[in-house]
mmCIF file of C-alpha atoms in Angstrom:
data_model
loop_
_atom_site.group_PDB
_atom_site.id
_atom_site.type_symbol
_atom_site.label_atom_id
_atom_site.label_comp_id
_atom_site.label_asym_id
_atom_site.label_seq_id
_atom_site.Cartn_x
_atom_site.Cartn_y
_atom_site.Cartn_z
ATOM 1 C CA UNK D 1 0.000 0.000 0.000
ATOM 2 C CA UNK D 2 1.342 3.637 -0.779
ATOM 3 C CA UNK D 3 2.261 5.178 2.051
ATOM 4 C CA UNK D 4 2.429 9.305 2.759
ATOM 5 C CA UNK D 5 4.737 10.869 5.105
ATOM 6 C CA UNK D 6 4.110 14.576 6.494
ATOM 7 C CA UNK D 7 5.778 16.623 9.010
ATOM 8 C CA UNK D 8 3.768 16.422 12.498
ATOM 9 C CA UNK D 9 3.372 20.008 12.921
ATOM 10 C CA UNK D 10 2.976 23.252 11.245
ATOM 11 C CA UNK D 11 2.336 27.001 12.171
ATOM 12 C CA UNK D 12 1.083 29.511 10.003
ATOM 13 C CA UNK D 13 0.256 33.106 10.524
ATOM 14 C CA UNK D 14 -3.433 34.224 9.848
ATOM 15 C CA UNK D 15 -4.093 35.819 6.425
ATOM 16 C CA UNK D 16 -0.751 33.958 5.076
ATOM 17 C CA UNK D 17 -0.923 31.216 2.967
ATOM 18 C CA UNK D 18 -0.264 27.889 4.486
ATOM 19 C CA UNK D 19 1.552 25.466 2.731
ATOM 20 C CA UNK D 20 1.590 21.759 3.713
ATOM 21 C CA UNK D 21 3.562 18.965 2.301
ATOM 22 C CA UNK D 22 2.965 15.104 1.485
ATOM 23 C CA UNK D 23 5.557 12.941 0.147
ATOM 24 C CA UNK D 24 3.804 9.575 -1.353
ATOM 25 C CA UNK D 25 6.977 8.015 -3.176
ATOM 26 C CA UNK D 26 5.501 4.692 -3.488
ATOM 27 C CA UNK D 27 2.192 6.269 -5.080
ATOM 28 C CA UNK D 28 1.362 3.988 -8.224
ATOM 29 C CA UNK D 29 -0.063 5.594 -11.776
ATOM 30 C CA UNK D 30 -4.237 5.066 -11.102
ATOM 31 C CA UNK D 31 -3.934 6.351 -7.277
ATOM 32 C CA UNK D 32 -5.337 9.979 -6.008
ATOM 33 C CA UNK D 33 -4.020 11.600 -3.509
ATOM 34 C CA UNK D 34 -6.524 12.788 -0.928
ATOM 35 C CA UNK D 35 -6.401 15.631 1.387
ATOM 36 C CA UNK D 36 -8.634 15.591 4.375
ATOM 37 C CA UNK D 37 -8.604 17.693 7.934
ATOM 38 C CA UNK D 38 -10.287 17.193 11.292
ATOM 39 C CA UNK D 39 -11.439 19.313 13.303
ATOM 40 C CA UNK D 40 -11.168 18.820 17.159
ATOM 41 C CA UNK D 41 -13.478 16.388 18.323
ATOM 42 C CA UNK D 42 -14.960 16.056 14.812
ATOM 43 C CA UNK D 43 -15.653 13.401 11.970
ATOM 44 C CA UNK D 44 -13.004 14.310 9.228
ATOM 45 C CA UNK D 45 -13.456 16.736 6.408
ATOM 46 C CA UNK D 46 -12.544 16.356 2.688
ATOM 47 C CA UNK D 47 -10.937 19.152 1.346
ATOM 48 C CA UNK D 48 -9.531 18.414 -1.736
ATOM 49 C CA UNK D 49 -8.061 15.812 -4.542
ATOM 50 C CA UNK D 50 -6.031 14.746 -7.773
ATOM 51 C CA UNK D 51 -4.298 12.379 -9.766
ATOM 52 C CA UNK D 52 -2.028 14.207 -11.650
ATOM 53 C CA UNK D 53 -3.038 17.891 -12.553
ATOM 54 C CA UNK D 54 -2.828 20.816 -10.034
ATOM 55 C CA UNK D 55 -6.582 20.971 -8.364
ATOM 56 C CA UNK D 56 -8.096 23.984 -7.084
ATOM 57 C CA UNK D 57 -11.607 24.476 -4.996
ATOM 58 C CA UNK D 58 -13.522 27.083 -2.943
ATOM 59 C CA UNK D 59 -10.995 26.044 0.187
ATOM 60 C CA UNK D 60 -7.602 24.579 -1.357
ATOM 61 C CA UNK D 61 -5.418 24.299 -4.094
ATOM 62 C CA UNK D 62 -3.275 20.815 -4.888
ATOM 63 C CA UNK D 63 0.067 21.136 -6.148
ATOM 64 C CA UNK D 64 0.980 17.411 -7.574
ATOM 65 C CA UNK D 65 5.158 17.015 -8.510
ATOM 66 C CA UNK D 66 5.164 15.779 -12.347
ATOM 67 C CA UNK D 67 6.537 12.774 -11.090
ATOM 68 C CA UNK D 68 3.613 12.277 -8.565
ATOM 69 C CA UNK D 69 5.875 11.350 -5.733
ATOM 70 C CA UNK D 70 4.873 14.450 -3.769
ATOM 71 C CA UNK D 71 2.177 17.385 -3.224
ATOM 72 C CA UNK D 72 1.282 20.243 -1.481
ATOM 73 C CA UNK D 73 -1.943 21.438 0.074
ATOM 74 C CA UNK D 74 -2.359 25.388 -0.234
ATOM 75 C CA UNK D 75 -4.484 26.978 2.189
ATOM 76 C CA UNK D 76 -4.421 31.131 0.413
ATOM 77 C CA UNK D 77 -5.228 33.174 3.383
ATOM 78 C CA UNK D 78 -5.497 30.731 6.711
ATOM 79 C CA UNK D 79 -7.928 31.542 9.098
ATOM 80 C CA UNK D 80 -7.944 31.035 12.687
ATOM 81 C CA UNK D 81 -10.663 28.542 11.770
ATOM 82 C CA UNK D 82 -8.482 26.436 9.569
ATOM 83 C CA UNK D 83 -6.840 25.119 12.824
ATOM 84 C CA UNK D 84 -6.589 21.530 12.353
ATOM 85 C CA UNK D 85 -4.914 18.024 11.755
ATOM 86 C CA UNK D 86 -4.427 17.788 8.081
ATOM 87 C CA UNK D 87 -4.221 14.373 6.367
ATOM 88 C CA UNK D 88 -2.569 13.258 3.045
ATOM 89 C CA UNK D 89 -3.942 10.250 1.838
ATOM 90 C CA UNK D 90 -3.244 7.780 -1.204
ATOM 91 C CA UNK D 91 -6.350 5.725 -2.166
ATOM 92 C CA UNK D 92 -6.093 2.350 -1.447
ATOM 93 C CA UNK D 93 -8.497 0.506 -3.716
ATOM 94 C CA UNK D 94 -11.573 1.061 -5.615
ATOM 95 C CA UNK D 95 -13.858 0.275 -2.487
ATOM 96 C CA UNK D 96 -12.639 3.790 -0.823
ATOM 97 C CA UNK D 97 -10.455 2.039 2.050
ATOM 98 C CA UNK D 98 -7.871 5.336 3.088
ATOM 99 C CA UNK D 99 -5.635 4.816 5.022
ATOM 100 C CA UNK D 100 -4.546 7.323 7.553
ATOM 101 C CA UNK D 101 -0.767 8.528 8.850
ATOM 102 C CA UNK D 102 -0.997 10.969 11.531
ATOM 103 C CA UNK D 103 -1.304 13.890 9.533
ATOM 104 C CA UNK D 104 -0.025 17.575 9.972
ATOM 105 C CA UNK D 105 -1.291 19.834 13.152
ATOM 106 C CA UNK D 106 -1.624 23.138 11.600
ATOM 107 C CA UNK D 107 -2.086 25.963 14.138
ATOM 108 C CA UNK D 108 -3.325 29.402 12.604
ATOM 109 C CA UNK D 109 -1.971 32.105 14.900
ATOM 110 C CA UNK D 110 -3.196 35.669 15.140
ATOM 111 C CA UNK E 1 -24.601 17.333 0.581
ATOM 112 C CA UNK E 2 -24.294 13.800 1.670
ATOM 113 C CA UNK E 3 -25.564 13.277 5.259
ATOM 114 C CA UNK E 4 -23.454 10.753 7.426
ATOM 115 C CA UNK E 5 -25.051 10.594 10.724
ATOM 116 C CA UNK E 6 -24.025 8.755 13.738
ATOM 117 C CA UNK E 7 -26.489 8.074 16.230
ATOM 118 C CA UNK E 8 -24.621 9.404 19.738
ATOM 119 C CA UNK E 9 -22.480 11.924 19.782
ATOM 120 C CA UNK E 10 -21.058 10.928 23.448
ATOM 121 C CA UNK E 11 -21.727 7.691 24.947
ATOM 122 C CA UNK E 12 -20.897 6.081 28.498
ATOM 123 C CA UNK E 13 -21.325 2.326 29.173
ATOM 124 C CA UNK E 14 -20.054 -0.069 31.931
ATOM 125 C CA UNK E 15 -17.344 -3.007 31.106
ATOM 126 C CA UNK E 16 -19.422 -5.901 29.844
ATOM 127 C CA UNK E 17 -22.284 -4.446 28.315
ATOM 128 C CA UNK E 18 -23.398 -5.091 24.762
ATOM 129 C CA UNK E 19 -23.334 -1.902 22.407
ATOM 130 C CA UNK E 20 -24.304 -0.435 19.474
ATOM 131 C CA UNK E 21 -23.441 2.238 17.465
ATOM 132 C CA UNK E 22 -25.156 2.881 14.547
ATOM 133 C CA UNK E 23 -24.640 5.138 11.378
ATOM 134 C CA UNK E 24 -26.848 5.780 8.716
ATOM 135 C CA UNK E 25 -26.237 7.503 5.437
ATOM 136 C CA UNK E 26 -28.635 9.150 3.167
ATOM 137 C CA UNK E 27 -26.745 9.306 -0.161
ATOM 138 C CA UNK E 28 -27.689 5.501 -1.191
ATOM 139 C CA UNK E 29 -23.624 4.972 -0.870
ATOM 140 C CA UNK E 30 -22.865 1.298 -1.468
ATOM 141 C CA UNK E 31 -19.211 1.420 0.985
ATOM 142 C CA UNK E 32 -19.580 2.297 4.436
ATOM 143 C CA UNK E 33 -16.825 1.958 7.531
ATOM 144 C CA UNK E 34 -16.179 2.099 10.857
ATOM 145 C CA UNK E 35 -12.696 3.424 12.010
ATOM 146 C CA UNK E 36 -11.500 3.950 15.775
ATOM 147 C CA UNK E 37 -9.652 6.813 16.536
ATOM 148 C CA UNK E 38 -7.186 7.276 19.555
ATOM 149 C CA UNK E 39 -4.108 9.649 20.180
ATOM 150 C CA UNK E 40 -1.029 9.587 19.046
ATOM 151 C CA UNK E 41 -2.209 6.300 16.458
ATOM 152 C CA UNK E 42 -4.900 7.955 14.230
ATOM 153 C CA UNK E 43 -7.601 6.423 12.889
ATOM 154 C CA UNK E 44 -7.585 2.924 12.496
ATOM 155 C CA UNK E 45 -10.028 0.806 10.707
ATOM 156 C CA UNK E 46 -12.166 -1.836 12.258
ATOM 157 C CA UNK E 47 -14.677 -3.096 9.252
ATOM 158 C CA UNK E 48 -15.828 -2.468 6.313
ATOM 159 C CA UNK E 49 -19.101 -3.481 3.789
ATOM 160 C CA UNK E 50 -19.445 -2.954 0.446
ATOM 161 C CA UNK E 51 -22.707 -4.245 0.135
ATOM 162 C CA UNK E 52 -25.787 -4.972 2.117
ATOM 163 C CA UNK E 53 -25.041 -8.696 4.163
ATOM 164 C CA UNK E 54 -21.473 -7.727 3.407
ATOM 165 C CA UNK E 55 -18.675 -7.204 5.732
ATOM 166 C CA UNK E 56 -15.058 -7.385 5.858
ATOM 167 C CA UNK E 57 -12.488 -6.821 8.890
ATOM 168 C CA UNK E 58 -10.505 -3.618 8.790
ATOM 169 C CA UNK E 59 -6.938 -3.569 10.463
ATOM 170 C CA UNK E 60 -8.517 -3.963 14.396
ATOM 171 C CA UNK E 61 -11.808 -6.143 14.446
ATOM 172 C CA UNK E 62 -11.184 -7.686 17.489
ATOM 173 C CA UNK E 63 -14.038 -7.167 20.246
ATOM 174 C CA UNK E 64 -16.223 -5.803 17.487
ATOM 175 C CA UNK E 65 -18.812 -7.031 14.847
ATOM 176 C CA UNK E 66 -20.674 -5.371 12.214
ATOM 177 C CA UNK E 67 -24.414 -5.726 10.862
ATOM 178 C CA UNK E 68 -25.487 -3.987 7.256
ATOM 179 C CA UNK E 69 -29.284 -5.200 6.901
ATOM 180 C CA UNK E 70 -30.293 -2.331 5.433
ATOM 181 C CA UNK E 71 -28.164 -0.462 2.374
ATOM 182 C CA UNK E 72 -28.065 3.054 4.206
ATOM 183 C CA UNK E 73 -27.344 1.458 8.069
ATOM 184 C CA UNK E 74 -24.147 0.181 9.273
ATOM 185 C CA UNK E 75 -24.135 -1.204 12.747
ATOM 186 C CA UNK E 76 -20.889 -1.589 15.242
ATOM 187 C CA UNK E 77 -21.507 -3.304 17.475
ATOM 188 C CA UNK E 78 -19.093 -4.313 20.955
ATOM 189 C CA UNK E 79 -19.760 -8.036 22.309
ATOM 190 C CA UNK E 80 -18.789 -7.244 25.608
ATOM 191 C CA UNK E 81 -17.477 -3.795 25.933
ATOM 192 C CA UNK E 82 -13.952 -3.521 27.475
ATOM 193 C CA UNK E 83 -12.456 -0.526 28.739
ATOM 194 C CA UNK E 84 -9.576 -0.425 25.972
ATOM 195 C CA UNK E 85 -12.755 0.180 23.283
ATOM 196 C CA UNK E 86 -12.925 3.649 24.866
ATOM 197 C CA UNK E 87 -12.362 5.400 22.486
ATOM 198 C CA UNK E 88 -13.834 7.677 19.323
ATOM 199 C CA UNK E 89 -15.803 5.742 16.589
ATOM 200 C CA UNK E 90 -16.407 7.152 13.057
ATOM 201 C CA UNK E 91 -18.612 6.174 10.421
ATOM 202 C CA UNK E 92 -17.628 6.944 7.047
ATOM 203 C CA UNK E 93 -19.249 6.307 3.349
ATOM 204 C CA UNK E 94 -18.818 6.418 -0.389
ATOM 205 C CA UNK E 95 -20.346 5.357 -3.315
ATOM 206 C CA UNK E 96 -18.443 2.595 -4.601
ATOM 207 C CA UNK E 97 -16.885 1.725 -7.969
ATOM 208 C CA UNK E 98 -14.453 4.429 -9.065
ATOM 209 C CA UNK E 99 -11.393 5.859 -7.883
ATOM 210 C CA UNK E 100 -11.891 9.420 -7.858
ATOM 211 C CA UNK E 101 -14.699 9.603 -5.039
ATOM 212 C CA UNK E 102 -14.804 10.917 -1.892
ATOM 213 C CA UNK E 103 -15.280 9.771 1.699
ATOM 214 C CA UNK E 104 -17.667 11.440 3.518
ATOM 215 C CA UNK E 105 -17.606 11.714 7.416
ATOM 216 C CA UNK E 106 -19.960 11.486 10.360
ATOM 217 C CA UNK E 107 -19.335 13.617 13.391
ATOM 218 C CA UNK E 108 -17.865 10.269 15.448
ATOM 219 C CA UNK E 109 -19.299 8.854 18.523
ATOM 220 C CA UNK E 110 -17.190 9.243 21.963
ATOM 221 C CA UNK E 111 -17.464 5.974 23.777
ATOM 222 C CA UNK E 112 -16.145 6.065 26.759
ATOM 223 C CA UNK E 113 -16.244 2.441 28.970
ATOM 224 C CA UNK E 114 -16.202 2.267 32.773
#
């Protein structure tokens, strides 16, 4: 199974743009890469994600290396809201098993 | 939007006891799963069913089983809870079939065993 690796924490000041990394080196050619975040205390949220082309949406852009071992989760102007553990995930099979690494804690500061 | 919805949002129950969480989606999603999550080892997944009568063990089934009699219900369910299953329980779905779809989220269930 392709496995992600991401740094455990992050800080980012608000109104900056947050930038989070993924590395998925074992990532095979039909596999998406996933971005998800939780919340405290809550069910995890999708954000965002792509196979190969850079992906943007109302709350992130995905930057996917040409050689697809690696990508980066923009977040434009963080928000104190966008506080959260953010996960990079590679698809596991057509059935929609994920699994999860431990993500990145992003804290937002003022 | 798709509507995952887990029926407790905190539960307590005493070592021993049978229990049941249940999780019901309204999106007519074919995949549905139950992951645990505790700190410092993320979420961790205990079964899954990709059809009704369906189920399949995750990474952790141990101490749990799973019922799917109905395509939009997914029931965990703890034998004999032990304090170790404290923990919080999420209930996930997709509609199955291609690769590009996502996974939506309930808001979990905290169980917490005494």
């Amino acid at each position: 199974d392709a496995k992600t690796t991401q740094p455990p924490s992050m800080d980012c000041a608000e109104g900056r743009a947050a930038n989070l990394p993924c590395n998925h080196s074992t990532i095979s050619g039909n596999e998406y890469v996933y971005w998800y975040r939780q919340i405290h205390s809550q069910g995890p949220q999708y954000i965002i994600h792509g196979l190969k082309n850079n992906e943007t949406n109302e709350m992130a852009s995905l930057i996917i290396t040409e050689d697809r071992k690696s990508s980066t989760l923009i977040l434009p102007h963080a928000t104190l809201r966008d506080t959260a553990v953010y996960y990079c995930i590679v698809r596991v099979d057509q059935g929609g098993k994920l699994i999860f690494g431990q993500g990145t804690e992003l804290s937002v500061k003022p | 939007d798709v509507k995952v919805t887990q029926s407790s949002r905190y539960l307590v129950k005493r070592t021993g006891e049978k229990v049941f969480l249940e999780c019901v989606q309204d999106m007519d999603h074919e995949n549905m799963f139950w992951y645990r999550q505790d700190p410092g080892l993320g979420l961790r997944l205990i079964y899954f069913s990709y059809d009704v009568k369906m189920k399949e063990k995750g990474d952790i089934p141990e101490g749990y089983s799973v019922s799917r009699e109905k395509k939009e219900r997914f029931s965990l369910i703890l034998e004999s809870a032990s304090t170790n299953q404290t923990s919080m329980y999420l209930c996930a779905s997709i509609s199955g079939g291609r690769a590009n779809e996502k996974l939506f989220f309930g808001s979990g269930t905290q169980l917490s065993v005494l």
